[in-house]
Coordinates of C-alpha atoms in Angstrom, one line a residue:
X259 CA 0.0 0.0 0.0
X260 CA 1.2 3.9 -0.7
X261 CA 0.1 7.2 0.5
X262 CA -2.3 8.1 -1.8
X263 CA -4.5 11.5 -2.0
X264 CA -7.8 12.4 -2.8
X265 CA -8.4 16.1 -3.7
X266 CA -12.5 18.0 -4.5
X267 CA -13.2 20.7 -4.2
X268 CA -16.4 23.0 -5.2
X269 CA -17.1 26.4 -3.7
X270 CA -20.3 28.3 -4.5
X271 CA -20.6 32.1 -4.2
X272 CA -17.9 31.1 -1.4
X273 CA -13.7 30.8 -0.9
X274 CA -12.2 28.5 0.8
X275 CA -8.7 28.7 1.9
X276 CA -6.9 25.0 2.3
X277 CA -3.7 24.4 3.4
X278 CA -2.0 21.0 3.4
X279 CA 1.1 19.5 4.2
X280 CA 2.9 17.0 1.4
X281 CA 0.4 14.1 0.3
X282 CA 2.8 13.1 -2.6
X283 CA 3.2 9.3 -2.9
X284 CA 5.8 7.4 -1.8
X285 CA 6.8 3.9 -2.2
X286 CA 6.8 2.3 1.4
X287 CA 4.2 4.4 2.8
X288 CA 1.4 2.7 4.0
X289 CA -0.9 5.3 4.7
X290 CA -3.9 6.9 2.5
X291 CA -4.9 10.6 2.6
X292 CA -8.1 12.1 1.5
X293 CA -9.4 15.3 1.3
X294 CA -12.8 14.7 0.1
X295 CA -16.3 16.0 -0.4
X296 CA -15.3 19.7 0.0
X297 CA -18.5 21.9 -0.5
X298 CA -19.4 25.4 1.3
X299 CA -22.4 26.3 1.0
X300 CA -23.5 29.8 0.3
X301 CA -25.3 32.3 2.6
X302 CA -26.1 36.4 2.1
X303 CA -24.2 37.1 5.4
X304 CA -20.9 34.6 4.6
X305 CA -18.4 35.7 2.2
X306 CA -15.8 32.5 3.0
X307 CA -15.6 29.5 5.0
X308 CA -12.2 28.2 6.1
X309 CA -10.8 24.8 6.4
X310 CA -7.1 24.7 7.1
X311 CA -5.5 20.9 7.5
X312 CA -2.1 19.8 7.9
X313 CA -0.8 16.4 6.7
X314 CA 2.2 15.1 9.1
X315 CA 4.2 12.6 9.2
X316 CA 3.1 9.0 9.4
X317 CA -0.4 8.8 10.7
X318 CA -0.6 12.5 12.0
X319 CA -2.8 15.4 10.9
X320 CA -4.6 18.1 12.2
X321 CA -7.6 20.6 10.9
X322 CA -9.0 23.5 12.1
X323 CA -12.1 25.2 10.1
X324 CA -15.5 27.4 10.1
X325 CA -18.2 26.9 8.1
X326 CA -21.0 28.7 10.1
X327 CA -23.9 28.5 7.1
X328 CA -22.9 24.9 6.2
X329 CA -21.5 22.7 3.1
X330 CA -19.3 20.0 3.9
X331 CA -15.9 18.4 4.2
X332 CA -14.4 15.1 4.9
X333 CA -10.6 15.1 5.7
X334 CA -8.4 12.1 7.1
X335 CA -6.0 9.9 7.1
X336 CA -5.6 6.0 6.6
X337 CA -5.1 2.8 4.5
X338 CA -6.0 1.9 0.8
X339 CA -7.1 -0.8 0.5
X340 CA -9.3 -0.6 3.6
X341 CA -10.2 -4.1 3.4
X342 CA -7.4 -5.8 4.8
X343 CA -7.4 -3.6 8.0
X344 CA -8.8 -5.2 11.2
X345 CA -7.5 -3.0 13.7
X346 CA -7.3 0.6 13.9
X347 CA -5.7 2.2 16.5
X348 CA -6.0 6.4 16.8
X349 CA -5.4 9.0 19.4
X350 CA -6.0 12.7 19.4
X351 CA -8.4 15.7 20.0
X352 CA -11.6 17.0 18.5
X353 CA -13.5 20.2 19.0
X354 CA -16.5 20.7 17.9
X355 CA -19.4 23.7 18.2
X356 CA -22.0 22.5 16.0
X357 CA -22.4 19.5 13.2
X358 CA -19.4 17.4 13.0
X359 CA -18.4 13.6 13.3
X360 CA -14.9 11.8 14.0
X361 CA -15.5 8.8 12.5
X362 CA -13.9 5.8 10.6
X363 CA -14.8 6.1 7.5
X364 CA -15.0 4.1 4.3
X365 CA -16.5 3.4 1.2
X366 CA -17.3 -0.2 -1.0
X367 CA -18.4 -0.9 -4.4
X368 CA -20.4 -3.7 -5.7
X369 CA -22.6 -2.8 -3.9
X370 CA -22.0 0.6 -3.6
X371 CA -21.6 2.1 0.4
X372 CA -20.6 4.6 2.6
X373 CA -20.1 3.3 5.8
X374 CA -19.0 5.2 9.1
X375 CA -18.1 4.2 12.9
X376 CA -18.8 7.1 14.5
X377 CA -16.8 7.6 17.6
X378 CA -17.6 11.0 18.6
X379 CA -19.8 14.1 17.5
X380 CA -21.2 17.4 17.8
X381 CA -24.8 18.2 18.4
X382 CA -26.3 16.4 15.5
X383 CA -26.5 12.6 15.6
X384 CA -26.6 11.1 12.2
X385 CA -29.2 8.6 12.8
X386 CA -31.7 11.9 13.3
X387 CA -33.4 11.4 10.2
X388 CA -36.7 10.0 8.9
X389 CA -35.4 7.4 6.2
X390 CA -33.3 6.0 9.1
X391 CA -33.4 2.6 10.6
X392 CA -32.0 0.8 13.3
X393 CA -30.9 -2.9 13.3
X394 CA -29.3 -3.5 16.5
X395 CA -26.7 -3.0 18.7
X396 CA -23.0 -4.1 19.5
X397 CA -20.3 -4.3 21.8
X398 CA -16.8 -3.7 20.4
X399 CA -13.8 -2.1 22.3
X400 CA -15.3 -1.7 25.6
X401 CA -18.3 0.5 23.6
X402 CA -22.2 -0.1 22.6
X403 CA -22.8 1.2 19.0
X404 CA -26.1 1.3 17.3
X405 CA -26.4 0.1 13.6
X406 CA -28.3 2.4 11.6
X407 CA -28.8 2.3 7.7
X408 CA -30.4 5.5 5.4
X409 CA -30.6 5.8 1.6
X410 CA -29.0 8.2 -0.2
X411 CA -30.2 9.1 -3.6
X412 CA -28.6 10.9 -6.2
X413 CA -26.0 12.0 -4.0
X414 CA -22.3 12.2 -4.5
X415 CA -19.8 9.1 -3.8
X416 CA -16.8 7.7 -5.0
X417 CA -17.9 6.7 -8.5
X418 CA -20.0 10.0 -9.3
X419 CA -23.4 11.5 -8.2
X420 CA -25.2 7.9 -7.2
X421 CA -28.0 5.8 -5.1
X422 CA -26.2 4.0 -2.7
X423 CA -26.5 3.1 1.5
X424 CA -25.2 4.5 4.4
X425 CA -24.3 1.9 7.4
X426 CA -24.1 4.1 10.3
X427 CA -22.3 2.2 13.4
X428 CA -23.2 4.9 16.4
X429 CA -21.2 5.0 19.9
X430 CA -23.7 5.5 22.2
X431 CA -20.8 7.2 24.8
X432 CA -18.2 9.0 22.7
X433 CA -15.5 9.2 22.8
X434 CA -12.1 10.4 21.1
X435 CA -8.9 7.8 21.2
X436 CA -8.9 4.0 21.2
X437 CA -9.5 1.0 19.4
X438 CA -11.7 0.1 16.4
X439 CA -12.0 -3.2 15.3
X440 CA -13.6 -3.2 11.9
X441 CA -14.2 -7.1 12.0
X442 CA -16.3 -6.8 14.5
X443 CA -18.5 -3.6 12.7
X444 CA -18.5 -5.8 9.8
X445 CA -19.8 -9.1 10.9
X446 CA -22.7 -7.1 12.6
X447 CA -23.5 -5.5 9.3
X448 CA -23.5 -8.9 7.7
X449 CA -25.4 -10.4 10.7
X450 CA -28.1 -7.8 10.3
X451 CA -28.3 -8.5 6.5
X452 CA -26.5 -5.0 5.4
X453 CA -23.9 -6.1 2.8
X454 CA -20.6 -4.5 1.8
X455 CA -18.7 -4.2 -1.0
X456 CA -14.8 -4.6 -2.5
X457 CA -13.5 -2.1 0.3
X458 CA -11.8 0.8 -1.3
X459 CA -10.6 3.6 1.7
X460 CA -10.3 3.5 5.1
X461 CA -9.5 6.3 7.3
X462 CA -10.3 7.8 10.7
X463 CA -11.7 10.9 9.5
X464 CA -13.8 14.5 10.5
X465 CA -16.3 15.1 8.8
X466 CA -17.8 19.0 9.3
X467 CA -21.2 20.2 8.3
X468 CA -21.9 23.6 10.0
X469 CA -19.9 25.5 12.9
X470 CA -16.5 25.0 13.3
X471 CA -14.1 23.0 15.6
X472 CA -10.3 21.9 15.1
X473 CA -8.8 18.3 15.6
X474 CA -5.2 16.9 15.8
X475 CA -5.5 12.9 15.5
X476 CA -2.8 10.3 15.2
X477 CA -4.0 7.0 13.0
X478 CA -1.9 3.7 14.0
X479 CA -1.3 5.2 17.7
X480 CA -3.6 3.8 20.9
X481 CA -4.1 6.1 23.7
X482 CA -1.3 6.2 26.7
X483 CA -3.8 6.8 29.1
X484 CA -8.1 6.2 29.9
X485 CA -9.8 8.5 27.6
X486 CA -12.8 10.6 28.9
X487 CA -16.4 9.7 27.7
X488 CA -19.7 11.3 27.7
X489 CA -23.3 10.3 26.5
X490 CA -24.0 11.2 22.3
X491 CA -26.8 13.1 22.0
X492 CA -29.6 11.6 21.3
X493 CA -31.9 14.7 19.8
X494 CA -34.9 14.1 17.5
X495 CA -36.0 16.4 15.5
X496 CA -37.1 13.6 13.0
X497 CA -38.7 9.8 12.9
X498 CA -36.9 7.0 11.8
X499 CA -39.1 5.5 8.9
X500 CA -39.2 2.1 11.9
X501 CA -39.2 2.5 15.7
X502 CA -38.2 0.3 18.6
X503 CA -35.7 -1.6 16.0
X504 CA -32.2 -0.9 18.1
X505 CA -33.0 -4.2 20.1
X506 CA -31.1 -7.3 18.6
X507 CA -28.1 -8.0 20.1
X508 CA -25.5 -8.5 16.9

């Protein structure tokens, strides 16, 4: 595997201002950058939205940004091909006022899917939404997640705009720093009937929708010491399509 990087952007009536560290390839590198999905949107009291990120060395990066009318950005770092990673390790901080997720993050084709493991947040929990639905819970890494799956229609992904799902695996007590084992996310999608795909990416990534915040993670690094945890919001502001569903134990 090589570094590899991954560069959108489109601005509307908007400038963003990005600045990155060296995402060349080279041969021996393990590790895959992305900056992906870069889109701010446009408001009549905004005249730019920053997002500043930093690629260091190894598994390091950091990112700082404001994007107080929206859009959205999805930065990180990690491996390519994603599929042969079981264990991800990561360490770090994340600041957030407003709608942002630190996730790992990953796409699959054939079928087409985003997924996510959502380790911590903001105040907006993805699984807020009406075309959402819940298939159970698990335990991995001394954490409960939820499994959620939404639709996505005509939307962008990795091949183009396109009708794919989202798999959604929710820490109910976030948390930033630890241990992600994707075999374990995996076999519950599988157990709950959600199928992936060839894996493309992985990475433990930020994803930012509106405020702004600033992170410095470490990918392939476990915490030295207990990491701090509180509850992840669990707002409403919408009905899943199905209710009551977060019951089976996968």
């Amino acid at each position: 595997m090589r570094l590899w990087r991954i560069s959108s952007v489109t601005l509307n009536d908007a400038t963003l201002r990005l600045a990155r560290g060296d995402l060349r390839p080279s041969t021996g590198q393990s590790w895959y950058s992305s900056i992906r999905h870069i889109r701010v949107k446009a408001h009549p009291h905004s005249e730019f939205a920053d997002l500043d990120w930093v690629s260091g060395p190894a598994g390091r990066y950091s990112v700082d940004w404001n994007q107080g009318f929206g859009g959205n950005f999805v930065v990180g770092k990690g491996y390519r091909p994603g599929g042969d990673i079981r264990i991800v390790n990561y360490t770090g901080t994340f600041r957030v006022s407003g709608r942002a997720y630190l996730a790992l993050y990953g796409w699959t084709t054939n079928p087409l899917v985003e997924w996510y493991v959502i380790e911590s947040m903001g105040v907006h929990n993805p699984s807020d939404n009406s075309n959402a639905t819940c298939y159970g819970t698990l335990e991995s890494d001394g954490g409960t997640y939820e499994v959620w799956m939404k639709w996505r229609i005509n939307a962008p992904s990795i091949i183009g705009d396109a009708d794919f799902q989202q798999f959604w695996s929710i820490r109910t007590m976030r948390h930033v720093g630890g241990t992600i084992n994707t075999t374990r996310h995996f076999e519950a999608y599988r157990k709950a009937g959600l199928r992936l795909g060839r894996h493309n990416f992985l990475a433990l990534a930020i994803e930012g929708q509106q405020g702004n915040g600033a992170a410095n993670i470490t990918v392939g690094v476990a915490p030295s010491t207990a990491v701090p945890q509180s509850t992840t919001s669990r707002t409403r502001t919408e009905v899943p399509v199905r209710t009551n569903t977060c019951l089976p134990k996968l």
